[in-house]
Amino acid sequence: DVKVTQSSRYLVKRTGEKVFLECVQDMDHENMFWYRQDPGLGLRLIYFSYDVKMKEKGDIPEGYSVSREKKERFSLILESASTNQTSMYLCASSPVDRVSTFFGSGTQLSVL
Amino acid sequence: DAKTTQPTSMDCAEGRAANLPCNHSTISGNEYVYWYRQIHSQGPQYIIHGLKNNETNEMASLIITEDRKSSTLILPHATLRDTAVYYCIVRVAFNQGGKLIFGQGTELSVKP
């Protein structure tokens, strides 16, 4: 089975902290994605990557950056966390044929 | 990517077929119809996809109208574990990075 693993299920951080959300996939997928999910707004794409060291902005990249140094790992970085970044963050990966996308279980981030 | 319209919520009796509709009247010829679902507190899960023909797998069936402007996801014998939000997404199979754009989805409640 494909596994997309997010490092933390729940995370609590302070305003202004630098936050790293880690995601690892074990199926050698080329594409990886970061979404956030908020009540009433659904899932929104933050960033995606279709190759190592490549990244593309999604629909809401402001306040975030990403890093993909290795194929299996895609990190989301909140440079200076703010309360409006409190959300559920979902990582996903897909193979080059892009037929199906596999999601992790999510990280519920609370910024206080 | 084409926009989709789904009912906000639906109920289904356990053991009966659940038929979830989706309108995608602006779909292009090279766009596929994908269905995902999200069970509470989990990441979205791929269900099925199709282009023109009806499709069936171990989870569900997908019926696409001849003009491709609408489709129906069928769960043949719904169980309580099928209670989830179901997302209908249309996109080019090999669009940039394979990103998925999620709408609001249909909240399906399967009742005993």
PDB file of N, CA, C and O in Angstrom, chain A residues 22-77:
ATOM      1  N   GLU A  22       6.576  18.106   7.978  1.00  0.00           N
ATOM      2  CA  GLU A  22       7.299  17.160   7.140  1.00  0.00           C
ATOM      3  C   GLU A  22       6.357  16.119   6.552  1.00  0.00           C
ATOM      4  O   GLU A  22       5.407  15.679   7.204  1.00  0.00           O
ATOM      5  N   CYS A  23       6.675  15.707   5.345  1.00  0.00           N
ATOM      6  CA  CYS A  23       5.881  14.689   4.667  1.00  0.00           C
ATOM      7  C   CYS A  23       6.811  13.750   3.917  1.00  0.00           C
ATOM      8  O   CYS A  23       7.713  14.209   3.210  1.00  0.00           O
ATOM      9  N   VAL A  24       6.571  12.457   4.065  1.00  0.00           N
ATOM     10  CA  VAL A  24       7.378  11.448   3.388  1.00  0.00           C
ATOM     11  C   VAL A  24       6.454  10.463   2.689  1.00  0.00           C
ATOM     12  O   VAL A  24       5.477  10.013   3.276  1.00  0.00           O
ATOM     13  N   GLN A  25       6.798  10.135   1.435  1.00  0.00           N
ATOM     14  CA  GLN A  25       6.041   9.106   0.713  1.00  0.00           C
ATOM     15  C   GLN A  25       6.993   7.981   0.311  1.00  0.00           C
ATOM     16  O   GLN A  25       8.163   8.215   0.038  1.00  0.00           O
ATOM     17  N   ASP A  26       6.439   6.769   0.290  1.00  0.00           N
ATOM     18  CA  ASP A  26       7.307   5.602   0.105  1.00  0.00           C
ATOM     19  C   ASP A  26       7.115   4.920  -1.242  1.00  0.00           C
ATOM     20  O   ASP A  26       7.483   3.757  -1.415  1.00  0.00           O
ATOM     21  N   MET A  27       6.499   5.617  -2.207  1.00  0.00           N
ATOM     22  CA  MET A  27       6.197   4.964  -3.482  1.00  0.00           C
ATOM     23  C   MET A  27       6.936   5.583  -4.661  1.00  0.00           C
ATOM     24  O   MET A  27       6.532   5.411  -5.800  1.00  0.00           O
ATOM     25  N   ASP A  28       7.984   6.350  -4.393  1.00  0.00           N
ATOM     26  CA  ASP A  28       8.803   6.898  -5.473  1.00  0.00           C
ATOM     27  C   ASP A  28       7.991   7.804  -6.412  1.00  0.00           C
ATOM     28  O   ASP A  28       8.260   7.874  -7.616  1.00  0.00           O
ATOM     29  N   HIS A  29       6.994   8.501  -5.869  1.00  0.00           N
ATOM     30  CA  HIS A  29       6.180   9.390  -6.690  1.00  0.00           C
ATOM     31  C   HIS A  29       6.929  10.656  -7.041  1.00  0.00           C
ATOM     32  O   HIS A  29       7.653  11.215  -6.207  1.00  0.00           O
ATOM     33  N   GLU A  30       6.693  11.127  -8.267  1.00  0.00           N
ATOM     34  CA  GLU A  30       7.350  12.357  -8.703  1.00  0.00           C
ATOM     35  C   GLU A  30       6.675  13.590  -8.103  1.00  0.00           C
ATOM     36  O   GLU A  30       7.327  14.568  -7.764  1.00  0.00           O
ATOM     37  N   ASN A  31       5.344  13.571  -8.046  1.00  0.00           N
ATOM     38  CA  ASN A  31       4.588  14.763  -7.630  1.00  0.00           C
ATOM     39  C   ASN A  31       4.252  14.734  -6.143  1.00  0.00           C
ATOM     40  O   ASN A  31       3.842  13.702  -5.613  1.00  0.00           O
ATOM     41  N   MET A  32       4.416  15.870  -5.520  1.00  0.00           N
ATOM     42  CA  MET A  32       3.983  16.002  -4.117  1.00  0.00           C
ATOM     43  C   MET A  32       3.298  17.345  -3.927  1.00  0.00           C
ATOM     44  O   MET A  32       3.592  18.310  -4.640  1.00  0.00           O
ATOM     45  N   PHE A  33       2.382  17.393  -2.957  1.00  0.00           N
ATOM     46  CA  PHE A  33       1.501  18.548  -2.788  1.00  0.00           C
ATOM     47  C   PHE A  33       1.304  18.866  -1.312  1.00  0.00           C
ATOM     48  O   PHE A  33       1.324  17.973  -0.471  1.00  0.00           O
ATOM     49  N   TRP A  34       1.071  20.128  -1.036  1.00  0.00           N
ATOM     50  CA  TRP A  34       0.600  20.560   0.266  1.00  0.00           C
ATOM     51  C   TRP A  34      -0.708  21.320   0.099  1.00  0.00           C
ATOM     52  O   TRP A  34      -0.790  22.265  -0.700  1.00  0.00           O
ATOM     53  N   TYR A  35      -1.728  20.870   0.854  1.00  0.00           N
ATOM     54  CA  TYR A  35      -3.029  21.529   0.904  1.00  0.00           C
ATOM     55  C   TYR A  35      -3.283  21.965   2.347  1.00  0.00           C
ATOM     56  O   TYR A  35      -2.764  21.386   3.286  1.00  0.00           O
ATOM     57  N   ARG A  36      -4.166  22.948   2.482  1.00  0.00           N
ATOM     58  CA  ARG A  36      -4.734  23.208   3.791  1.00  0.00           C
ATOM     59  C   ARG A  36      -6.261  23.111   3.669  1.00  0.00           C
ATOM     60  O   ARG A  36      -6.835  23.376   2.609  1.00  0.00           O
ATOM     61  N   GLN A  37      -6.886  22.723   4.787  1.00  0.00           N
ATOM     62  CA  GLN A  37      -8.324  22.512   4.787  1.00  0.00           C
ATOM     63  C   GLN A  37      -8.941  23.263   5.935  1.00  0.00           C
ATOM     64  O   GLN A  37      -8.568  23.056   7.099  1.00  0.00           O
ATOM     65  N   ASP A  38      -9.894  24.121   5.618  1.00  0.00           N
ATOM     66  CA  ASP A  38     -10.569  24.931   6.619  1.00  0.00           C
ATOM     67  C   ASP A  38     -12.075  24.778   6.454  1.00  0.00           C
ATOM     68  O   ASP A  38     -12.566  24.686   5.318  1.00  0.00           O
ATOM     69  N   PRO A  39     -12.816  24.778   7.548  1.00  0.00           N
ATOM     70  CA  PRO A  39     -14.280  24.654   7.465  1.00  0.00           C
ATOM     71  C   PRO A  39     -14.869  25.731   6.571  1.00  0.00           C
ATOM     72  O   PRO A  39     -14.544  26.908   6.686  1.00  0.00           O
ATOM     73  N   GLY A  40     -15.721  25.305   5.650  1.00  0.00           N
ATOM     74  CA  GLY A  40     -16.373  26.248   4.755  1.00  0.00           C
ATOM     75  C   GLY A  40     -15.552  26.661   3.552  1.00  0.00           C
ATOM     76  O   GLY A  40     -16.090  27.223   2.600  1.00  0.00           O
ATOM     77  N   LEU A  41     -14.264  26.381   3.582  1.00  0.00           N
ATOM     78  CA  LEU A  41     -13.388  26.762   2.462  1.00  0.00           C
ATOM     79  C   LEU A  41     -12.864  25.548   1.706  1.00  0.00           C
ATOM     80  O   LEU A  41     -12.290  25.689   0.625  1.00  0.00           O
ATOM     81  N   GLY A  42     -13.007  24.378   2.273  1.00  0.00           N
ATOM     82  CA  GLY A  42     -12.566  23.173   1.591  1.00  0.00           C
ATOM     83  C   GLY A  42     -11.054  23.044   1.558  1.00  0.00           C
ATOM     84  O   GLY A  42     -10.340  23.657   2.346  1.00  0.00           O
ATOM     85  N   LEU A  43     -10.572  22.229   0.630  1.00  0.00           N
ATOM     86  CA  LEU A  43      -9.140  22.022   0.478  1.00  0.00           C
ATOM     87  C   LEU A  43      -8.585  23.017  -0.532  1.00  0.00           C
ATOM     88  O   LEU A  43      -9.113  23.161  -1.632  1.00  0.00           O
ATOM     89  N   ARG A  44      -7.515  23.680  -0.156  1.00  0.00           N
ATOM     90  CA  ARG A  44      -6.879  24.646  -1.043  1.00  0.00           C
ATOM     91  C   ARG A  44      -5.398  24.306  -1.184  1.00  0.00           C
ATOM     92  O   ARG A  44      -4.729  24.011  -0.206  1.00  0.00           O
ATOM     93  N   LEU A  45      -4.919  24.401  -2.428  1.00  0.00           N
ATOM     94  CA  LEU A  45      -3.550  24.011  -2.727  1.00  0.00           C
ATOM     95  C   LEU A  45      -2.590  25.132  -2.362  1.00  0.00           C
ATOM     96  O   LEU A  45      -2.750  26.275  -2.812  1.00  0.00           O
ATOM     97  N   ILE A  46      -1.548  24.798  -1.590  1.00  0.00           N
ATOM     98  CA  ILE A  46      -0.569  25.798  -1.162  1.00  0.00           C
ATOM     99  C   ILE A  46       0.624  25.794  -2.128  1.00  0.00           C
ATOM    100  O   ILE A  46       0.981  26.807  -2.721  1.00  0.00           O
ATOM    101  N   TYR A  47       1.255  24.639  -2.248  1.00  0.00           N
ATOM    102  CA  TYR A  47       2.417  24.463  -3.119  1.00  0.00           C
ATOM    103  C   TYR A  47       2.405  23.042  -3.651  1.00  0.00           C
ATOM    104  O   TYR A  47       1.838  22.146  -3.039  1.00  0.00           O
ATOM    105  N   PHE A  48       3.059  22.856  -4.783  1.00  0.00           N
ATOM    106  CA  PHE A  48       3.300  21.499  -5.245  1.00  0.00           C
ATOM    107  C   PHE A  48       4.666  21.401  -5.896  1.00  0.00           C
ATOM    108  O   PHE A  48       5.291  22.427  -6.219  1.00  0.00           O
ATOM    109  N   SER A  49       5.099  20.170  -6.078  1.00  0.00           N
ATOM    110  CA  SER A  49       6.429  19.915  -6.633  1.00  0.00           C
ATOM    111  C   SER A  49       6.327  18.719  -7.558  1.00  0.00           C
ATOM    112  O   SER A  49       5.737  17.698  -7.194  1.00  0.00           O
ATOM    113  N   TYR A  50       6.885  18.832  -8.753  1.00  0.00           N
ATOM    114  CA  TYR A  50       6.830  17.710  -9.685  1.00  0.00           C
ATOM    115  C   TYR A  50       8.193  17.060  -9.892  1.00  0.00           C
ATOM    116  O   TYR A  50       8.356  16.204 -10.746  1.00  0.00           O
ATOM    117  N   ASP A  51       9.174  17.521  -9.114  1.00  0.00           N
ATOM    118  CA  ASP A  51      10.492  16.895  -9.197  1.00  0.00           C
ATOM    119  C   ASP A  51      11.332  17.419  -8.034  1.00  0.00           C
ATOM    120  O   ASP A  51      11.003  18.459  -7.435  1.00  0.00           O
ATOM    121  N   VAL A  52      12.408  16.719  -7.774  1.00  0.00           N
ATOM    122  CA  VAL A  52      13.314  17.179  -6.714  1.00  0.00           C
ATOM    123  C   VAL A  52      13.785  18.602  -7.038  1.00  0.00           C
ATOM    124  O   VAL A  52      14.095  18.929  -8.179  1.00  0.00           O
ATOM    125  N   LYS A  53      13.791  19.419  -6.035  1.00  0.00           N
ATOM    126  CA  LYS A  53      14.227  20.815  -6.100  1.00  0.00           C
ATOM    127  C   LYS A  53      13.311  21.699  -6.956  1.00  0.00           C
ATOM    128  O   LYS A  53      13.592  22.881  -7.149  1.00  0.00           O
ATOM    129  N   MET A  54      12.222  21.146  -7.471  1.00  0.00           N
ATOM    130  CA  MET A  54      11.274  21.951  -8.242  1.00  0.00           C
ATOM    131  C   MET A  54      10.058  22.248  -7.373  1.00  0.00           C
ATOM    132  O   MET A  54       9.613  21.388  -6.595  1.00  0.00           O
ATOM    133  N   LYS A  55       9.524  23.450  -7.500  1.00  0.00           N
ATOM    134  CA  LYS A  55       8.326  23.797  -6.749  1.00  0.00           C
ATOM    135  C   LYS A  55       7.507  24.785  -7.552  1.00  0.00           C
ATOM    136  O   LYS A  55       8.047  25.571  -8.337  1.00  0.00           O
ATOM    137  N   GLU A  56       6.208  24.710  -7.330  1.00  0.00           N
ATOM    138  CA  GLU A  56       5.285  25.628  -7.998  1.00  0.00           C
ATOM    139  C   GLU A  56       4.295  26.143  -6.979  1.00  0.00           C
ATOM    140  O   GLU A  56       3.831  25.390  -6.117  1.00  0.00           O
ATOM    141  N   LYS A  57       3.925  27.389  -7.085  1.00  0.00           N
ATOM    142  CA  LYS A  57       2.921  27.953  -6.186  1.00  0.00           C
ATOM    143  C   LYS A  57       1.549  27.420  -6.542  1.00  0.00           C
ATOM    144  O   LYS A  57       1.218  27.262  -7.712  1.00  0.00           O
ATOM    145  N   GLY A  58       0.782  27.162  -5.501  1.00  0.00           N
ATOM    146  CA  GLY A  58      -0.608  26.800  -5.693  1.00  0.00           C
ATOM    147  C   GLY A  58      -1.489  28.035  -5.609  1.00  0.00           C
ATOM    148  O   GLY A  58      -1.098  29.119  -6.030  1.00  0.00           O
ATOM    149  N   ASP A  59      -2.644  27.878  -5.008  1.00  0.00           N
ATOM    150  CA  ASP A  59      -3.602  28.982  -4.959  1.00  0.00           C
ATOM    151  C   ASP A  59      -3.375  29.935  -3.788  1.00  0.00           C
ATOM    152  O   ASP A  59      -3.759  31.100  -3.862  1.00  0.00           O
ATOM    153  N   ILE A  60      -2.763  29.452  -2.724  1.00  0.00           N
ATOM    154  CA  ILE A  60      -2.585  30.296  -1.521  1.00  0.00           C
ATOM    155  C   ILE A  60      -1.177  30.148  -0.953  1.00  0.00           C
ATOM    156  O   ILE A  60      -0.986  29.718   0.173  1.00  0.00           O
ATOM    157  N   PRO A  61      -0.137  30.543  -1.677  1.00  0.00           N
ATOM    158  CA  PRO A  61       1.232  30.325  -1.212  1.00  0.00           C
ATOM    159  C   PRO A  61       1.743  31.348  -0.194  1.00  0.00           C
ATOM    160  O   PRO A  61       2.777  31.126   0.440  1.00  0.00           O
ATOM    161  N   GLU A  62       1.016  32.437  -0.029  1.00  0.00           N
ATOM    162  CA  GLU A  62       1.523  33.526   0.821  1.00  0.00           C
ATOM    163  C   GLU A  62       1.715  33.061   2.262  1.00  0.00           C
ATOM    164  O   GLU A  62       0.820  32.464   2.859  1.00  0.00           O
ATOM    165  N   GLY A  63       2.882  33.350   2.783  1.00  0.00           N
ATOM    166  CA  GLY A  63       3.196  32.984   4.168  1.00  0.00           C
ATOM    167  C   GLY A  63       3.813  31.606   4.313  1.00  0.00           C
ATOM    168  O   GLY A  63       4.135  31.186   5.428  1.00  0.00           O
ATOM    169  N   TYR A  64       3.987  30.921   3.190  1.00  0.00           N
ATOM    170  CA  TYR A  64       4.528  29.558   3.203  1.00  0.00           C
ATOM    171  C   TYR A  64       5.717  29.447   2.240  1.00  0.00           C
ATOM    172  O   TYR A  64       5.820  30.199   1.279  1.00  0.00           O
ATOM    173  N   SER A  65       6.569  28.512   2.507  1.00  0.00           N
ATOM    174  CA  SER A  65       7.586  28.092   1.547  1.00  0.00           C
ATOM    175  C   SER A  65       7.699  26.578   1.635  1.00  0.00           C
ATOM    176  O   SER A  65       7.128  25.965   2.543  1.00  0.00           O
ATOM    177  N   VAL A  66       8.388  25.983   0.677  1.00  0.00           N
ATOM    178  CA  VAL A  66       8.532  24.530   0.656  1.00  0.00           C
ATOM    179  C   VAL A  66       9.965  24.154   0.308  1.00  0.00           C
ATOM    180  O   VAL A  66      10.736  24.974  -0.197  1.00  0.00           O
ATOM    181  N   SER A  67      10.264  22.901   0.599  1.00  0.00           N
ATOM    182  CA  SER A  67      11.591  22.377   0.294  1.00  0.00           C
ATOM    183  C   SER A  67      11.447  20.942  -0.157  1.00  0.00           C
ATOM    184  O   SER A  67      10.750  20.152   0.485  1.00  0.00           O
ATOM    185  N   ARG A  68      12.121  20.606  -1.257  1.00  0.00           N
ATOM    186  CA  ARG A  68      12.143  19.213  -1.703  1.00  0.00           C
ATOM    187  C   ARG A  68      13.563  18.879  -2.149  1.00  0.00           C
ATOM    188  O   ARG A  68      13.912  18.999  -3.312  1.00  0.00           O
ATOM    189  N   GLU A  69      14.342  18.440  -1.183  1.00  0.00           N
ATOM    190  CA  GLU A  69      15.733  18.074  -1.420  1.00  0.00           C
ATOM    191  C   GLU A  69      15.876  16.617  -1.847  1.00  0.00           C
ATOM    192  O   GLU A  69      16.830  16.257  -2.535  1.00  0.00           O
ATOM    193  N   LYS A  70      14.941  15.800  -1.432  1.00  0.00           N
ATOM    194  CA  LYS A  70      14.927  14.386  -1.818  1.00  0.00           C
ATOM    195  C   LYS A  70      13.552  14.040  -2.372  1.00  0.00           C
ATOM    196  O   LYS A  70      12.554  14.650  -1.988  1.00  0.00           O
ATOM    197  N   LYS A  71      13.512  13.063  -3.235  1.00  0.00           N
ATOM    198  CA  LYS A  71      12.275  12.729  -3.937  1.00  0.00           C
ATOM    199  C   LYS A  71      11.157  12.347  -2.979  1.00  0.00           C
ATOM    200  O   LYS A  71       9.991  12.659  -3.208  1.00  0.00           O
ATOM    201  N   GLU A  72      11.494  11.656  -1.898  1.00  0.00           N
ATOM    202  CA  GLU A  72      10.464  11.131  -1.027  1.00  0.00           C
ATOM    203  C   GLU A  72       9.978  12.122   0.028  1.00  0.00           C
ATOM    204  O   GLU A  72       8.999  11.851   0.717  1.00  0.00           O
ATOM    205  N   ARG A  73      10.621  13.260   0.140  1.00  0.00           N
ATOM    206  CA  ARG A  73      10.310  14.170   1.241  1.00  0.00           C
ATOM    207  C   ARG A  73       9.953  15.566   0.738  1.00  0.00           C
ATOM    208  O   ARG A  73      10.653  16.136  -0.088  1.00  0.00           O
ATOM    209  N   PHE A  74       8.850  16.091   1.277  1.00  0.00           N
ATOM    210  CA  PHE A  74       8.386  17.424   0.869  1.00  0.00           C
ATOM    211  C   PHE A  74       8.011  18.168   2.139  1.00  0.00           C
ATOM    212  O   PHE A  74       7.117  17.727   2.868  1.00  0.00           O
ATOM    213  N   SER A  75       8.695  19.255   2.402  1.00  0.00           N
ATOM    214  CA  SER A  75       8.495  19.990   3.648  1.00  0.00           C
ATOM    215  C   SER A  75       7.770  21.299   3.391  1.00  0.00           C
ATOM    216  O   SER A  75       8.053  21.994   2.408  1.00  0.00           O
ATOM    217  N   LEU A  76       6.851  21.607   4.281  1.00  0.00           N
ATOM    218  CA  LEU A  76       6.154  22.895   4.247  1.00  0.00           C
ATOM    219  C   LEU A  76       6.680  23.733   5.401  1.00  0.00           C
ATOM    220  O   LEU A  76       6.761  23.248   6.529  1.00  0.00           O
ATOM    221  N   ILE A  77       7.028  24.982   5.103  1.00  0.00           N
ATOM    222  CA  ILE A  77       7.634  25.849   6.109  1.00  0.00           C
ATOM    223  C   ILE A  77       6.780  27.091   6.289  1.00  0.00           C
ATOM    224  O   ILE A  77       6.420  27.760   5.310  1.00  0.00           O
TER     225      ILE A  77
END
